[in-house]
Short mmCIF file of C-alpha atoms in Angstrom, two decimals:
data_model
loop_
_atom_site.label_atom_id
_atom_site.label_comp_id
_atom_site.label_asym_id
_atom_site.label_seq_id
_atom_site.Cartn_x
_atom_site.Cartn_y
_atom_site.Cartn_z
CA MET A 1 -0.07 -0.02 0.04
CA LYS A 2 2.82 2.42 0.94
CA LEU A 3 4.62 1.50 -2.27
CA THR A 4 1.54 2.33 -4.32
CA LYS A 5 1.19 5.67 -2.49
CA TYR A 6 4.81 6.44 -3.16
CA ILE A 7 4.46 5.66 -6.90
CA PHE A 8 1.43 7.86 -7.11
CA ILE A 9 3.31 10.82 -5.62
CA ILE A 10 6.17 10.37 -7.97
CA PHE A 11 3.82 10.21 -10.98
CA SER A 12 2.06 13.28 -9.86
CA LEU A 13 5.29 15.21 -9.59
CA ILE A 14 6.15 14.11 -13.01
CA ILE A 15 2.84 15.23 -14.55
CA SER A 16 3.22 18.59 -12.63
CA THR A 17 6.53 19.30 -14.35
CA PHE A 18 5.03 19.12 -17.80
CA THR A 19 1.77 20.87 -16.93
CA LEU A 20 3.14 23.75 -14.90
CA ALA A 21 5.77 24.80 -17.49
CA ASP A 22 6.76 28.42 -17.47
CA PRO A 23 5.09 30.74 -19.98
CA PHE A 24 7.08 31.74 -23.07
CA ILE A 25 8.06 35.47 -22.87
CA GLU A 26 9.47 37.37 -25.64
CA GLU A 27 10.58 41.01 -25.73
CA ARG A 28 11.05 42.77 -29.10
CA ASN A 29 11.84 46.49 -29.92
CA PHE A 30 11.24 48.24 -33.24
CA VAL A 31 12.08 51.41 -34.88
CA VAL A 32 9.80 53.39 -37.18
CA GLU A 33 11.47 55.46 -39.87
CA ALA A 34 9.77 58.01 -42.11
CA LYS A 35 10.99 59.14 -45.61
CA LEU A 36 9.50 62.22 -47.34
CA SER A 37 10.01 62.18 -51.17
CA ILE A 38 13.76 62.11 -52.00
CA LEU A 39 14.93 62.98 -48.39
CA PRO A 40 16.71 60.41 -46.37
CA LYS A 41 15.02 58.19 -43.72
CA ILE A 42 14.41 59.79 -40.35
CA PRO A 43 13.73 57.66 -37.18
CA VAL A 44 10.49 58.96 -35.67
CA MET A 45 9.14 56.34 -33.31
CA SER A 46 10.08 53.31 -31.16
CA ILE A 47 7.72 50.41 -30.37
CA ASP A 48 8.66 48.24 -27.45
CA THR A 49 6.70 44.94 -27.02
CA VAL A 50 6.37 42.06 -24.72
CA LEU A 51 4.63 38.88 -25.77
CA ILE A 52 3.68 36.35 -23.17
CA ILE A 53 2.24 32.84 -24.34
CA ASP A 54 0.81 30.35 -21.92
CA ASP A 55 -0.60 27.26 -23.58
CA HIS A 56 -3.13 28.63 -26.13
CA ASN A 57 -3.47 32.03 -24.49
CA TYR A 58 -1.40 35.16 -24.93
CA GLU A 59 -0.92 38.64 -23.65
CA TYR A 60 0.74 41.30 -25.74
CA ASN A 61 1.91 44.63 -24.24
CA PHE A 62 3.29 47.48 -26.29
CA SER A 63 4.55 50.98 -25.81
CA ILE A 64 4.84 53.67 -28.61
CA ARG A 65 7.00 56.72 -28.21
CA THR A 66 7.76 59.63 -30.76
CA ASN A 67 11.49 60.14 -30.71
CA ASN A 68 11.84 62.93 -33.41
CA ILE A 69 9.15 65.44 -34.26
CA VAL A 70 8.68 66.14 -37.83
CA ASP A 71 6.04 68.31 -39.64
CA PHE A 72 4.53 65.45 -41.62
CA ILE A 73 4.08 62.98 -38.69
CA ASN A 74 1.85 63.51 -35.70
CA LYS A 75 3.36 62.94 -32.29
CA VAL A 76 1.98 59.90 -30.57
CA ASN A 77 2.75 58.40 -27.35
CA GLY A 78 0.86 55.55 -25.97
CA ASP A 79 0.67 52.18 -24.08
CA GLY A 80 -1.58 49.21 -24.92
CA SER A 81 -2.30 45.64 -24.24
CA ILE A 82 -4.06 42.74 -25.92
CA VAL A 83 -5.32 39.45 -24.23
CA GLY A 84 -6.32 36.75 -26.55
CA VAL A 85 -6.19 33.13 -27.76
CA ILE A 86 -3.98 31.43 -30.28
CA ASN A 87 -6.27 29.63 -32.85
CA GLU A 88 -4.36 29.56 -36.14
CA PHE A 89 -3.38 33.00 -35.53
CA TYR A 90 -3.44 35.63 -32.78
CA LYS A 91 -7.00 36.36 -31.98
CA PRO A 92 -7.78 39.24 -29.71
CA ILE A 93 -10.36 38.89 -26.75
CA HIS A 94 -9.58 42.23 -25.04
CA TYR A 95 -7.78 45.17 -26.62
CA LYS A 96 -6.86 48.37 -24.83
CA TYR A 97 -4.84 51.47 -26.08
CA ARG A 98 -4.38 54.74 -24.26
CA TYR A 99 -2.43 57.36 -26.09
CA THR A 100 -1.78 61.08 -26.67
CA ARG A 101 -1.91 62.59 -30.16
CA LYS A 102 -1.84 66.34 -30.97
CA ASP A 103 -1.60 66.88 -27.15
CA LYS A 104 -5.08 65.12 -26.86
CA GLU A 105 -5.65 62.16 -24.67
CA LYS A 106 -7.46 59.29 -26.21
CA PHE A 107 -8.55 55.82 -25.16
CA VAL A 108 -9.75 52.78 -27.19
CA GLU A 109 -11.08 49.61 -25.59
CA ILE A 110 -12.49 46.76 -27.69
CA LYS A 111 -13.92 43.44 -26.15
CA TYR A 112 -14.63 40.49 -28.47
CA ASN A 113 -17.04 37.49 -28.15
CA ASP A 114 -15.93 34.98 -30.71
CA SER A 115 -16.47 36.76 -34.13
CA ILE A 116 -18.27 39.86 -32.87
CA ILE A 117 -17.47 42.81 -30.94
CA SER A 118 -19.22 42.68 -27.50
CA GLU A 119 -18.07 46.04 -26.06
CA LEU A 120 -16.56 49.30 -27.59
CA ASN A 121 -15.37 52.18 -25.46
CA LEU A 122 -13.91 55.26 -27.07
CA ILE A 123 -12.67 58.43 -25.36
CA PRO A 124 -13.57 60.85 -26.81
CA GLU A 125 -16.43 59.67 -28.93
CA PRO A 126 -15.97 60.47 -32.49
CA ASP A 127 -18.65 62.55 -34.45
CA LYS A 128 -20.13 59.85 -36.78
CA ASN A 129 -21.75 62.39 -38.97
CA LYS A 130 -18.13 63.56 -40.05
CA LEU A 131 -17.16 59.81 -40.87
CA THR A 132 -18.06 57.47 -43.69
CA LYS A 133 -20.57 54.94 -42.49
CA ILE A 134 -19.80 51.47 -40.97
CA GLU A 135 -22.57 48.75 -41.14
CA ASP A 136 -22.87 46.23 -38.29
CA ASP A 137 -21.93 43.26 -40.52
CA MET A 138 -18.61 45.01 -41.39
CA LEU A 139 -17.46 44.49 -37.74
CA ILE A 140 -17.78 40.70 -37.86
CA ASN A 141 -14.42 38.78 -37.60
CA THR A 142 -12.21 41.85 -37.15
CA ILE A 143 -9.10 42.38 -35.22
CA ASP A 144 -7.38 45.52 -33.82
CA PRO A 145 -4.34 47.09 -35.58
CA SER A 146 -1.78 45.92 -32.96
CA SER A 147 -3.13 42.39 -33.43
CA PHE A 148 -2.51 42.71 -37.12
CA PHE A 149 1.15 43.81 -36.48
CA LEU A 150 1.63 40.87 -33.98
CA ASN A 151 0.24 38.45 -36.61
CA ILE A 152 2.47 39.65 -39.52
CA LEU A 153 5.63 39.03 -37.45
CA ASN A 154 5.04 35.42 -38.22
CA TYR A 155 5.13 34.33 -41.93
CA GLU A 156 2.80 31.48 -41.44
CA ASN A 157 0.05 33.93 -40.43
CA VAL A 158 0.11 35.71 -43.74
CA LYS A 159 -0.40 32.36 -45.53
CA ASP A 160 2.29 32.56 -48.10
CA CYS A 161 1.37 36.13 -48.91
CA GLU A 162 -2.37 35.33 -49.57
CA LYS A 163 -4.34 36.49 -46.48
CA THR A 164 -6.99 39.20 -45.68
CA PHE A 165 -6.98 40.83 -42.35
CA ARG A 166 -10.36 42.57 -41.32
CA ILE A 167 -9.30 45.43 -39.08
CA PHE A 168 -11.28 47.84 -36.87
CA ASP A 169 -9.39 50.24 -34.77
CA GLY A 170 -12.43 51.58 -32.87
CA LYS A 171 -13.12 54.13 -35.48
CA ARG A 172 -11.95 53.02 -38.83
CA ARG A 173 -12.82 49.80 -40.51
CA TYR A 174 -10.46 48.52 -43.37
CA ASP A 175 -9.13 45.41 -44.92
CA ILE A 176 -5.55 44.57 -45.53
CA LEU A 177 -5.51 42.34 -48.61
CA PHE A 178 -2.48 40.33 -49.34
CA THR A 179 -2.34 38.63 -52.73
CA LYS A 180 -0.05 35.77 -53.78
CA ALA A 181 0.23 37.40 -57.36
CA ASP A 182 2.09 40.23 -55.79
CA LYS A 183 4.61 38.16 -53.82
CA THR A 184 8.14 38.44 -54.98
CA ILE A 185 11.52 37.09 -53.88
CA SER A 186 14.63 39.05 -54.28
CA SER A 187 18.11 38.97 -52.67
CA ASN A 188 16.89 36.08 -50.44
CA LEU A 189 14.07 38.21 -49.17
CA ILE A 190 10.36 37.51 -49.57
CA TYR A 191 8.14 40.67 -50.22
CA CYS A 192 4.46 40.19 -49.33
CA LYS A 193 2.65 43.13 -50.85
CA ALA A 194 -0.83 44.20 -49.79
CA ASN A 195 -3.41 46.82 -50.35
CA GLN A 196 -5.40 48.66 -47.75
CA ILE A 197 -9.12 48.83 -48.52
CA LYS A 198 -10.90 51.74 -46.65
CA LEU A 199 -14.32 50.49 -45.93
CA GLY A 200 -15.86 53.01 -43.33
CA GLY A 201 -15.22 55.34 -40.36
CA TYR A 202 -12.81 57.72 -42.38
CA LYS A 203 -13.20 61.49 -42.36
CA ILE A 204 -15.40 62.84 -45.18
CA ASP A 205 -13.80 66.32 -45.46
CA GLU A 206 -10.26 65.94 -44.18
CA ASP A 207 -7.03 64.21 -44.90
CA GLU A 208 -6.35 61.19 -42.72
CA ASP A 209 -3.22 60.78 -40.60
CA VAL A 210 -0.49 58.94 -42.53
CA PHE A 211 -0.82 55.87 -40.11
CA ALA A 212 -4.51 55.64 -40.94
CA SER A 213 -4.21 55.13 -44.72
CA SER A 214 -1.76 53.38 -47.03
CA ASP A 215 -1.42 53.23 -50.93
CA TYR A 216 0.32 50.01 -50.42
CA ILE A 217 1.98 47.82 -47.68
CA LYS A 218 4.85 45.48 -47.90
CA VAL A 219 5.93 42.95 -45.23
CA ILE A 220 9.36 41.47 -45.81
CA TYR A 221 10.71 38.09 -44.62
CA ASN A 222 14.05 36.30 -44.70
CA ASN A 223 13.49 33.48 -47.30
CA ASP A 224 15.70 31.11 -45.48
CA ASN A 225 14.08 31.04 -41.90
CA LYS A 226 10.90 33.00 -42.77
CA GLU A 227 11.61 35.44 -39.89
CA PHE A 228 10.30 39.01 -40.02
CA TYR A 229 12.65 41.43 -41.85
CA GLY A 230 10.73 44.69 -42.07
CA TYR A 231 7.61 46.56 -42.91
CA GLU A 232 6.99 49.34 -45.48
CA ALA A 233 3.88 51.48 -46.07
CA ASN A 234 3.31 54.41 -48.44
CA ASN A 235 0.99 57.28 -48.27
CA GLY A 236 1.54 59.73 -51.08
CA ALA A 237 5.01 61.35 -50.70
CA ILE A 238 5.55 59.68 -47.34
CA THR A 239 6.86 56.21 -46.72
CA LEU A 240 7.08 54.37 -43.29
CA PHE A 241 9.44 51.76 -42.46
CA ILE A 242 9.52 49.48 -39.44
CA ASN A 243 12.43 47.38 -38.61
CA GLU A 244 13.63 45.40 -35.60
CA ALA A 245 15.96 47.28 -33.32
CA LYS A 246 19.53 45.88 -33.23
#
C-alpha cells in the first residue's frame, strides 16, 4: 500500500513538471522611420513589445514613443495591451490602447465575443456624422491594428502572402489584402505586398493621418528562416518603415 502511494506521488510530480511549465516570454523592440519624397529616412518612433504565451492564451503589451518630431508625422505616445487566444493566428479577446496625439488624450477599448465585438469604449467619442458609415456586419471577424502587427511578425500567419485581415481600430474599418500574385523574392528576401481597402469610419472632408491610410503595404521576410525582416507602407509622398532594433 505504501509503495503504491509512493509511486502515485512520484507520478504526480512528473505530471506537474509538464503541466506547470513556465510561460514563453519574448521582448522585441522596433524602430519606425519616415521618408519624405527624396529626403533620407528619419527615425521618428520606437515600439517596445512584450509577448507572453501560456498554452493557447497570450498577452501582448506594447509601448509607442515619438522620438523625433517632424512636420508630416503627428506626435504619438501611448501604451496598450491585448489578451487573446491562439487559434491558427493571434485572435484578440480584449484590446486596450491609451495614447496622446496632438496633445489630446485618447482611449480605445474593444472586447470580443468570438466573431463579434461585444463592447466598444472610445474616449472621446467620434462624431459619426463626419465619418463614412460602418455597417454592423462589417465588424464581424475583425481584429485591432496591434493584433495585425503581431500576426504579420509570423510568416505563417500571412499564409504565403495570400491572406486578408479585417481590421477595426475603434473608429476606422479597413481590410489589408495580401495577394499571392504580388509576392516577390529578391536577394533572399520575400516581399508580401498588400493593399489597404478603406471601408468605413474615415473622415469625409479632411485628410487622414499617415498611419490611418496606405497606398500599399509590404511585409518583408527572410527567405531562409521566414523570420520578419521589415515593414513598409506608403501614403503619397511619405513612406514609413518598421524594422527590428538591433
